[in-house]
Amino acid sequence: MSAKLNLGLIGLGRMGRSYADYIANRIPGANLTAISDINEKSLESGSKDFGVSKCYKNYQDLAADKEIDAVVIITSTSTHKDIIIEAAKQGKAVFCEKPLTLSLAEANEIKKVIEDSGIFFHMGFMRRYDKGYAAAKRKIEEGVIGTPVVFKSSSRDPHRPSLEFLNREVSGGLFADMGIHDFDLARWLMGEVASVYSIGGILAYPEMKDTRDVDNGVSTLKFVNGTLGVVDLSRNGVYGYDIRTEILGTKGTVKIGYLRETQILVMTEAGINHDTVPYFMERFGDAYITQLSDFVEKFMEGKNPAIACNDGIAALKISLAAQLSCDENRPVALTEINSR
Amino acid sequence: MSAKLNLGLIGLGRMGRSYADYIANRIPGANLTAISDINEKSLESGSKDFGVSKCYKNYQDLAADKEIDAVVIITSTSTHKDIIIEAAKQGKAVFCEKPLTLSLAEANEIKKVIEDSGIFFHMGFMRRYDKGYAAAKRKIEEGVIGTPVVFKSSSRDPHRPSLEFLNREVSGGLFADMGIHDFDLARWLMGEVASVYSIGGILAYPEMKDTRDVDNGVSTLKFVNGTLGVVDLSRNGVYGYDIRTEILGTKGTVKIGYLRETQILVMTEAGINHDTVPYFMERFGDAYITQLSDFVEKFMEGKNPAIACNDGIAALKISLAAQLSCDENRPVALTEINSR
Amino acid sequence: MSAKLNLGLIGLGRMGRSYADYIANRIPGANLTAISDINEKSLESGSKDFGVSKCYKNYQDLAADKEIDAVVIITSTSTHKDIIIEAAKQGKAVFCEKPLTLSLAEANEIKKVIEDSGIFFHMGFMRRYDKGYAAAKRKIEEGVIGTPVVFKSSSRDPHRPSLEFLNREVSGGLFADMGIHDFDLARWLMGEVASVYSIGGILAYPEMKDTRDVDNGVSTLKFVNGTLGVVDLSRNGVYGYDIRTEILGTKGTVKIGYLRETQILVMTEAGINHDTVPYFMERFGDAYITQLSDFVEKFMEGKNPAIACNDGIAALKISLAAQLSCDENRPVALTEINSR
Amino acid sequence: MSAKLNLGLIGLGRMGRSYADYIANRIPGANLTAISDINEKSLESGSKDFGVSKCYKNYQDLAADKEIDAVVIITSTSTHKDIIIEAAKQGKAVFCEKPLTLSLAEANEIKKVIEDSGIFFHMGFMRRYDKGYAAAKRKIEEGVIGTPVVFKSSSRDPHRPSLEFLNREVSGGLFADMGIHDFDLARWLMGEVASVYSIGGILAYPEMKDTRDVDNGVSTLKFVNGTLGVVDLSRNGVYGYDIRTEILGTKGTVKIGYLRETQILVMTEAGINHDTVPYFMERFGDAYITQLSDFVEKFMEGKNPAIACNDGIAALKISLAAQLSCDENRPVALTEINSR
């Protein structure tokens, strides 16, 4: 291993390109040594834009590259399992963007591979690295709000993804695709979830009728420790990317989230107006970078990853319970998901 | 009937005294002509403080007073039915503070009396008269946020009431006592509710263990038109009286609620700090006055009341469904409540 | 004197009518016993709208009315002196809306009359009674911001008054008409002013060229204790009535002021939007009422008025210095104004 | 010239180290090729921390290095002139942090050298590159606020610098050291300044009595086009780094500035609390990076610098006028400074 960690990035979609940019320019401890994408054009432009000479059409070749220390997986969810298995076979450290996978069976398979191979595996949940969420976590641990009793979280995308992606088999559905972030925060800030009840509907985009998904959903959570939670999700936050979380405790409450990008306020006869955060990279760009840096540092220092495979599985289970609950209109205990 | 409406106020507890003050000093179209309270001391101080000469220990005497045009009922909930019946018998108009009653059977009885007697009856839900809520209603009707799809509402009291009051038989429980305001807003802003699922727990005040009530609760609502709602309630908003509502539509969202009383911001090394709204009279005082004025005006102009007995019953049903759901951990359809 | 103070209101313009409404309906300790206005129509509608039977075309008759305990003067500034003299002659208590007068000579004449007659005289500066300003005053006195060192205040009207009023002989000019409020706050919160420097211009309303006034102005203040101040004034706050003040101390800062009327936030693709405070009665209505109540209470309890004639004169002097400075483009010491 | 611009950084104080970090890690188009500092320890740690092999104790050697394309000057102000002259002699492009120099004579000397040598020279005023200020500039140019008429700007440091630095000969005094940023914004957003009047005092730090400087100051500006401005400066913004600007126009106003670093709100019985921005790198870090990128790009593309030597001189003149005005308690025309 060189003084800098040599990273191979697999997946050069829009998000993969952001990761490439961050690795190439913002993570002093890492090199963007190789990239891989099945699309040759993406590979070419990636090579040029980020100055990477090693370009692999097949991720297997990247995983086999002896120069590569660690693999960053930003491909579509359905490919995560195979790539992780291949990377584990080659003994590479792995960073995998959320969600781990969409099925519990696959998730358990991945878990076994990681445990058997002993590789370093970091599950990507960037919100934990956001300054605001990190500060809230600290405040809670310092006891500022007393004992947390209610978790509230809201995620809204500024527009819906393509109908192709919205197919529940591809995206996993609203509760897995969007909710998994909030469910991860719920576990991180409150503890394990015991049961979920969800409602949802196609309320803003009637053209979604054949996707088997909903565009708005609300889940209530009962935590094992008896505390309460609620997560609301929407594809029609048309005014901007709106992510807000609040934890109410016995001595106070802490709120995370904001809605302004540039810090200007324009006041005219039309009222008082400010802009909004357009989308997730504007909101969480720094968190993605901090997370990647932490991945690099923890691995190089021989420490445990901050977010492990089990965290990916636990959030997935809540998503699956939320979906099942919405489908069957009944509360679903997490234990039921365990046994499926 | 004189040029001003002669009001008789029944109930001189803390809230009744606020009403007395408003009627005596803030409603130009009305006189505070008589007061009634079973507590003689309250009656004496009320007489003196608000300059009222007619003081009745029994509400029946007030209801029978020929000079009185209308009765304002601010007594404890369990007495509402009998007082309304008595007022109806005397043909008085009635303003009744929420909740109408705690049982559906009583509610239906009240309804029948009102219908049979033909009296003017206004159900007190002051939030509808708050400038912010009224403005939100207008924005929604103007189509500013498109079609409403998700209703979110949160109510937090700055401290718990007495254990005596918290007994579910007295208060009706968290979902009836506090939630009824949010449930009324839900109906007013979104339409009728089809089903409810609630969770709750004693999380902040362990001394409540014998009250059969919870101190925190979350209810999800499915509306008849397919839209979604969520209401969270807490007795431990220890930082202030915190009432917030949001309606997300297909074209935007509208938020109501604030947390500052005096408009100052203090910035020191300890951070940036502002105060909070202490409690409901500081927050909704103007709304109470506007509601009373509307009661007086509508009655004197021979119009229908803005909020009728049916509104009180409909909100009660949602509260009852929310409580039943919380007790039995299952979604409860409103039709189930109808048939009980 | 009856148990309630009998007030006679002189001047039924727009502002006078607000005062009439407040006295008639919002000040429990006072009656609106008589009104006076040179315009008969105003008198008629005032009589009807506020239920006043005693209507005087001449203020002298009102001042002579034995039933009247105190006179509230809301007429145009140029008439203040004569009315005060008349009221003093009749031994009435006087509340006079700002500004006291526009000339120092008249101000001193008024002062002498008040002193010689010994009448109770309250100078109207309602901002001191605003909850926000009052809270800021308390915070400062409690030492929360350490020693105050810089005073900043900004006043903006949502539109210009009529050209007729804007004539400097009528309005007194921007620094007297608008600035006097900020100059009064400056004295109240920081101490006496030693010198002023002002700049101004006709920048938004070219049609003002013959008024001898400016539509925007900025004044810097040196206080006697060495601290600093700045006041900016504008007639073109076209987005709303915008009044903000800040006091920076050695240990922190306190800001007063807000820009929202109804507490809703509308978020659409057009951005995040809220409304503004339209004008002064929406912003300071409660402060006017609190001030009137204080006038009534202090007088009835035999206490000194909270704001005296000297306060009116001191603020006037700063206004005159600000205007002279703007006219001659040089700093002007207050002592120079004293000797003119 | 290589594909990337090779930069030599002179000055490795606290701010120089931030620049080194940005150049090494955040500016894709540039290499941090060499560093220079008179302090050998700073040089050593800079070499190690930023991976730079070329380290020069004398800036002359760095300026003479053929590999270096451009020089970034972050030394103390008094050394700017000599370094610029040396760089110009070697034909290097120059980025110079504000202020250019503290005397008009030196400024003119620098200007002549730049013009004679024809080098590319960028004057560092990072606020122009802040997202908020850039957005405000666009809004103004789009006509959103109509014609700008009043400029208001406030700068507060969270604590005072060392007494050594505060000596007016070293820092240039409050109006040059801090105010120069606001004066540059004033020119950029409003146009040229015609005259200045300033007041100031030692109000928070009595130990500054021998520095010939003040810790608080207020300057009013008259612009050549007749519009107005006010800048207030303080060393005792003890609650955080507080930078705010507002431009009032004939059709509205635009405000820039904020006071929160992490986006959390903590609400307890102690009130509602959020943190503040600690200091300038937290507030303007991104703006420094954007400015450096712009310097690199403009130079490599053969364009003119966005901020030129003349901008540095113009802001300096306003600072000098502000200081002179404060010293002599009179308005000072900029033409007076020209002729000194």
PDB file of N, CA, C and O in Angstrom, chain C residues 159-200:
ATOM      1  N   HIS C 159     -44.062  53.357   1.822  1.00  0.00           N
ATOM      2  CA  HIS C 159     -44.293  54.271   0.690  1.00  0.00           C
ATOM      3  C   HIS C 159     -44.167  55.686   1.217  1.00  0.00           C
ATOM      4  O   HIS C 159     -44.207  55.927   2.420  1.00  0.00           O
ATOM      5  N   ARG C 160     -44.049  56.632   0.323  1.00  0.00           N
ATOM      6  CA  ARG C 160     -43.914  58.014   0.779  1.00  0.00           C
ATOM      7  C   ARG C 160     -45.289  58.590   1.102  1.00  0.00           C
ATOM      8  O   ARG C 160     -46.295  58.194   0.530  1.00  0.00           O
ATOM      9  N   PRO C 161     -45.345  59.559   2.035  1.00  0.00           N
ATOM     10  CA  PRO C 161     -46.583  60.296   2.274  1.00  0.00           C
ATOM     11  C   PRO C 161     -46.858  61.225   1.083  1.00  0.00           C
ATOM     12  O   PRO C 161     -46.079  61.290   0.125  1.00  0.00           O
ATOM     13  N   SER C 162     -47.925  61.975   1.173  1.00  0.00           N
ATOM     14  CA  SER C 162     -48.264  62.933   0.108  1.00  0.00           C
ATOM     15  C   SER C 162     -47.196  64.018   0.000  1.00  0.00           C
ATOM     16  O   SER C 162     -46.509  64.333   0.985  1.00  0.00           O
ATOM     17  N   LEU C 163     -47.063  64.591  -1.180  1.00  0.00           N
ATOM     18  CA  LEU C 163     -46.090  65.676  -1.370  1.00  0.00           C
ATOM     19  C   LEU C 163     -46.431  66.850  -0.457  1.00  0.00           C
ATOM     20  O   LEU C 163     -45.530  67.532   0.046  1.00  0.00           O
ATOM     21  N   GLU C 164     -47.699  67.071  -0.241  1.00  0.00           N
ATOM     22  CA  GLU C 164     -48.139  68.155   0.639  1.00  0.00           C
ATOM     23  C   GLU C 164     -47.539  67.987   2.046  1.00  0.00           C
ATOM     24  O   GLU C 164     -46.968  68.907   2.616  1.00  0.00           O
ATOM     25  N   PHE C 165     -47.661  66.759   2.536  1.00  0.00           N
ATOM     26  CA  PHE C 165     -47.126  66.493   3.869  1.00  0.00           C
ATOM     27  C   PHE C 165     -45.606  66.542   3.857  1.00  0.00           C
ATOM     28  O   PHE C 165     -44.968  66.947   4.831  1.00  0.00           O
ATOM     29  N   LEU C 166     -45.014  66.100   2.744  1.00  0.00           N
ATOM     30  CA  LEU C 166     -43.555  65.994   2.711  1.00  0.00           C
ATOM     31  C   LEU C 166     -42.863  67.354   2.716  1.00  0.00           C
ATOM     32  O   LEU C 166     -41.658  67.442   2.961  1.00  0.00           O
ATOM     33  N   ASN C 167     -43.590  68.423   2.426  1.00  0.00           N
ATOM     34  CA  ASN C 167     -43.008  69.752   2.552  1.00  0.00           C
ATOM     35  C   ASN C 167     -42.365  69.873   3.929  1.00  0.00           C
ATOM     36  O   ASN C 167     -43.002  69.587   4.942  1.00  0.00           O
ATOM     37  N   ARG C 168     -41.128  70.328   3.939  1.00  0.00           N
ATOM     38  CA  ARG C 168     -40.395  70.291   5.206  1.00  0.00           C
ATOM     39  C   ARG C 168     -41.072  71.119   6.294  1.00  0.00           C
ATOM     40  O   ARG C 168     -40.969  70.798   7.481  1.00  0.00           O
ATOM     41  N   GLU C 169     -41.767  72.165   5.887  1.00  0.00           N
ATOM     42  CA  GLU C 169     -42.451  72.998   6.896  1.00  0.00           C
ATOM     43  C   GLU C 169     -43.571  72.201   7.588  1.00  0.00           C
ATOM     44  O   GLU C 169     -43.900  72.441   8.737  1.00  0.00           O
ATOM     45  N   VAL C 170     -44.165  71.280   6.874  1.00  0.00           N
ATOM     46  CA  VAL C 170     -45.273  70.509   7.446  1.00  0.00           C
ATOM     47  C   VAL C 170     -44.781  69.296   8.243  1.00  0.00           C
ATOM     48  O   VAL C 170     -45.122  69.108   9.405  1.00  0.00           O
ATOM     49  N   SER C 171     -43.959  68.486   7.576  1.00  0.00           N
ATOM     50  CA  SER C 171     -43.546  67.218   8.199  1.00  0.00           C
ATOM     51  C   SER C 171     -42.364  67.402   9.145  1.00  0.00           C
ATOM     52  O   SER C 171     -42.111  66.570  10.010  1.00  0.00           O
ATOM     53  N   GLY C 172     -41.603  68.460   8.922  1.00  0.00           N
ATOM     54  CA  GLY C 172     -40.364  68.611   9.671  1.00  0.00           C
ATOM     55  C   GLY C 172     -39.191  67.965   8.970  1.00  0.00           C
ATOM     56  O   GLY C 172     -38.052  68.098   9.407  1.00  0.00           O
ATOM     57  N   GLY C 173     -39.493  67.263   7.887  1.00  0.00           N
ATOM     58  CA  GLY C 173     -38.413  66.595   7.157  1.00  0.00           C
ATOM     59  C   GLY C 173     -38.186  65.180   7.680  1.00  0.00           C
ATOM     60  O   GLY C 173     -38.620  64.817   8.774  1.00  0.00           O
ATOM     61  N   LEU C 174     -37.494  64.381   6.872  1.00  0.00           N
ATOM     62  CA  LEU C 174     -37.273  62.964   7.176  1.00  0.00           C
ATOM     63  C   LEU C 174     -36.687  62.750   8.570  1.00  0.00           C
ATOM     64  O   LEU C 174     -37.100  61.846   9.305  1.00  0.00           O
ATOM     65  N   PHE C 175     -35.703  63.579   8.958  1.00  0.00           N
ATOM     66  CA  PHE C 175     -35.001  63.345  10.220  1.00  0.00           C
ATOM     67  C   PHE C 175     -35.903  63.621  11.428  1.00  0.00           C
ATOM     68  O   PHE C 175     -35.756  63.000  12.473  1.00  0.00           O
ATOM     69  N   ALA C 176     -36.844  64.566  11.267  1.00  0.00           N
ATOM     70  CA  ALA C 176     -37.774  64.839  12.367  1.00  0.00           C
ATOM     71  C   ALA C 176     -38.971  63.892  12.306  1.00  0.00           C
ATOM     72  O   ALA C 176     -39.369  63.300  13.303  1.00  0.00           O
ATOM     73  N   ASP C 177     -39.528  63.740  11.125  1.00  0.00           N
ATOM     74  CA  ASP C 177     -40.778  62.990  10.999  1.00  0.00           C
ATOM     75  C   ASP C 177     -40.569  61.498  11.288  1.00  0.00           C
ATOM     76  O   ASP C 177     -41.300  60.902  12.073  1.00  0.00           O
ATOM     77  N   MET C 178     -39.570  60.899  10.656  1.00  0.00           N
ATOM     78  CA  MET C 178     -39.317  59.480  10.887  1.00  0.00           C
ATOM     79  C   MET C 178     -38.239  59.256  11.938  1.00  0.00           C
ATOM     80  O   MET C 178     -38.356  58.410  12.811  1.00  0.00           O
ATOM     81  N   GLY C 179     -37.141  60.041  11.812  1.00  0.00           N
ATOM     82  CA  GLY C 179     -35.974  59.781  12.651  1.00  0.00           C
ATOM     83  C   GLY C 179     -36.207  59.987  14.131  1.00  0.00           C
ATOM     84  O   GLY C 179     -35.526  59.382  14.970  1.00  0.00           O
ATOM     85  N   ILE C 180     -37.197  60.810  14.465  1.00  0.00           N
ATOM     86  CA  ILE C 180     -37.384  61.161  15.871  1.00  0.00           C
ATOM     87  C   ILE C 180     -37.629  59.921  16.736  1.00  0.00           C
ATOM     88  O   ILE C 180     -37.201  59.857  17.894  1.00  0.00           O
ATOM     89  N   HIS C 181     -38.282  58.907  16.153  1.00  0.00           N
ATOM     90  CA  HIS C 181     -38.482  57.656  16.881  1.00  0.00           C
ATOM     91  C   HIS C 181     -37.144  56.990  17.200  1.00  0.00           C
ATOM     92  O   HIS C 181     -36.911  56.520  18.312  1.00  0.00           O
ATOM     93  N   ASP C 182     -36.287  56.919  16.201  1.00  0.00           N
ATOM     94  CA  ASP C 182     -34.985  56.275  16.410  1.00  0.00           C
ATOM     95  C   ASP C 182     -34.111  57.092  17.347  1.00  0.00           C
ATOM     96  O   ASP C 182     -33.360  56.543  18.153  1.00  0.00           O
ATOM     97  N   PHE C 183     -34.212  58.423  17.230  1.00  0.00           N
ATOM     98  CA  PHE C 183     -33.411  59.280  18.110  1.00  0.00           C
ATOM     99  C   PHE C 183     -33.887  59.130  19.557  1.00  0.00           C
ATOM    100  O   PHE C 183     -33.084  59.141  20.488  1.00  0.00           O
ATOM    101  N   ASP C 184     -35.203  58.994  19.733  1.00  0.00           N
ATOM    102  CA  ASP C 184     -35.709  58.761  21.089  1.00  0.00           C
ATOM    103  C   ASP C 184     -35.192  57.428  21.638  1.00  0.00           C
ATOM    104  O   ASP C 184     -34.744  57.335  22.787  1.00  0.00           O
ATOM    105  N   LEU C 185     -35.230  56.379  20.783  1.00  0.00           N
ATOM    106  CA  LEU C 185     -34.699  55.081  21.222  1.00  0.00           C
ATOM    107  C   LEU C 185     -33.224  55.187  21.562  1.00  0.00           C
ATOM    108  O   LEU C 185     -32.738  54.577  22.523  1.00  0.00           O
ATOM    109  N   ALA C 186     -32.496  55.968  20.772  1.00  0.00           N
ATOM    110  CA  ALA C 186     -31.060  56.138  20.998  1.00  0.00           C
ATOM    111  C   ALA C 186     -30.805  56.684  22.398  1.00  0.00           C
ATOM    112  O   ALA C 186     -29.975  56.169  23.154  1.00  0.00           O
ATOM    113  N   ARG C 187     -31.553  57.732  22.752  1.00  0.00           N
ATOM    114  CA  ARG C 187     -31.399  58.324  24.084  1.00  0.00           C
ATOM    115  C   ARG C 187     -31.792  57.341  25.183  1.00  0.00           C
ATOM    116  O   ARG C 187     -31.131  57.219  26.209  1.00  0.00           O
ATOM    117  N   TRP C 188     -32.890  56.644  24.931  1.00  0.00           N
ATOM    118  CA  TRP C 188     -33.456  55.740  25.936  1.00  0.00           C
ATOM    119  C   TRP C 188     -32.524  54.576  26.215  1.00  0.00           C
ATOM    120  O   TRP C 188     -32.369  54.123  27.345  1.00  0.00           O
ATOM    121  N   LEU C 189     -31.885  54.081  25.162  1.00  0.00           N
ATOM    122  CA  LEU C 189     -31.079  52.867  25.294  1.00  0.00           C
ATOM    123  C   LEU C 189     -29.591  53.140  25.507  1.00  0.00           C
ATOM    124  O   LEU C 189     -28.876  52.286  26.025  1.00  0.00           O
ATOM    125  N   MET C 190     -29.123  54.337  25.104  1.00  0.00           N
ATOM    126  CA  MET C 190     -27.677  54.586  25.149  1.00  0.00           C
ATOM    127  C   MET C 190     -27.290  55.782  26.023  1.00  0.00           C
ATOM    128  O   MET C 190     -26.194  55.822  26.554  1.00  0.00           O
ATOM    129  N   GLY C 191     -28.144  56.784  26.077  1.00  0.00           N
ATOM    130  CA  GLY C 191     -27.800  58.015  26.793  1.00  0.00           C
ATOM    131  C   GLY C 191     -27.882  59.210  25.860  1.00  0.00           C
ATOM    132  O   GLY C 191     -28.305  59.080  24.714  1.00  0.00           O
ATOM    133  N   GLU C 192     -27.455  60.365  26.358  1.00  0.00           N
ATOM    134  CA  GLU C 192     -27.609  61.598  25.577  1.00  0.00           C
ATOM    135  C   GLU C 192     -26.649  61.655  24.389  1.00  0.00           C
ATOM    136  O   GLU C 192     -25.542  61.125  24.433  1.00  0.00           O
ATOM    137  N   VAL C 193     -27.086  62.345  23.352  1.00  0.00           N
ATOM    138  CA  VAL C 193     -26.304  62.485  22.123  1.00  0.00           C
ATOM    139  C   VAL C 193     -25.482  63.768  22.188  1.00  0.00           C
ATOM    140  O   VAL C 193     -25.986  64.815  22.611  1.00  0.00           O
ATOM    141  N   ALA C 194     -24.219  63.671  21.760  1.00  0.00           N
ATOM    142  CA  ALA C 194     -23.359  64.853  21.751  1.00  0.00           C
ATOM    143  C   ALA C 194     -23.353  65.536  20.396  1.00  0.00           C
ATOM    144  O   ALA C 194     -23.426  66.757  20.302  1.00  0.00           O
ATOM    145  N   SER C 195     -23.247  64.741  19.331  1.00  0.00           N
ATOM    146  CA  SER C 195     -23.214  65.357  18.007  1.00  0.00           C
ATOM    147  C   SER C 195     -23.734  64.397  16.944  1.00  0.00           C
ATOM    148  O   SER C 195     -23.813  63.189  17.163  1.00  0.00           O
ATOM    149  N   VAL C 196     -24.096  64.980  15.825  1.00  0.00           N
ATOM    150  CA  VAL C 196     -24.737  64.241  14.742  1.00  0.00           C
ATOM    151  C   VAL C 196     -24.093  64.627  13.424  1.00  0.00           C
ATOM    152  O   VAL C 196     -23.717  65.785  13.228  1.00  0.00           O
ATOM    153  N   TYR C 197     -23.994  63.634  12.523  1.00  0.00           N
ATOM    154  CA  TYR C 197     -23.653  63.949  11.131  1.00  0.00           C
ATOM    155  C   TYR C 197     -24.620  63.193  10.242  1.00  0.00           C
ATOM    156  O   TYR C 197     -24.861  62.005  10.454  1.00  0.00           O
ATOM    157  N   SER C 198     -25.189  63.881   9.275  1.00  0.00           N
ATOM    158  CA  SER C 198     -26.199  63.253   8.418  1.00  0.00           C
ATOM    159  C   SER C 198     -25.903  63.461   6.944  1.00  0.00           C
ATOM    160  O   SER C 198     -25.359  64.490   6.541  1.00  0.00           O
ATOM    161  N   ILE C 199     -26.283  62.457   6.170  1.00  0.00           N
ATOM    162  CA  ILE C 199     -26.299  62.604   4.718  1.00  0.00           C
ATOM    163  C   ILE C 199     -27.682  62.172   4.237  1.00  0.00           C
ATOM    164  O   ILE C 199     -28.379  61.425   4.919  1.00  0.00           O
ATOM    165  N   GLY C 200     -28.068  62.674   3.085  1.00  0.00           N
ATOM    166  CA  GLY C 200     -29.383  62.307   2.566  1.00  0.00           C
ATOM    167  C   GLY C 200     -29.498  62.662   1.109  1.00  0.00           C
ATOM    168  O   GLY C 200     -28.607  63.321   0.543  1.00  0.00           O
TER     169      GLY C 200
END
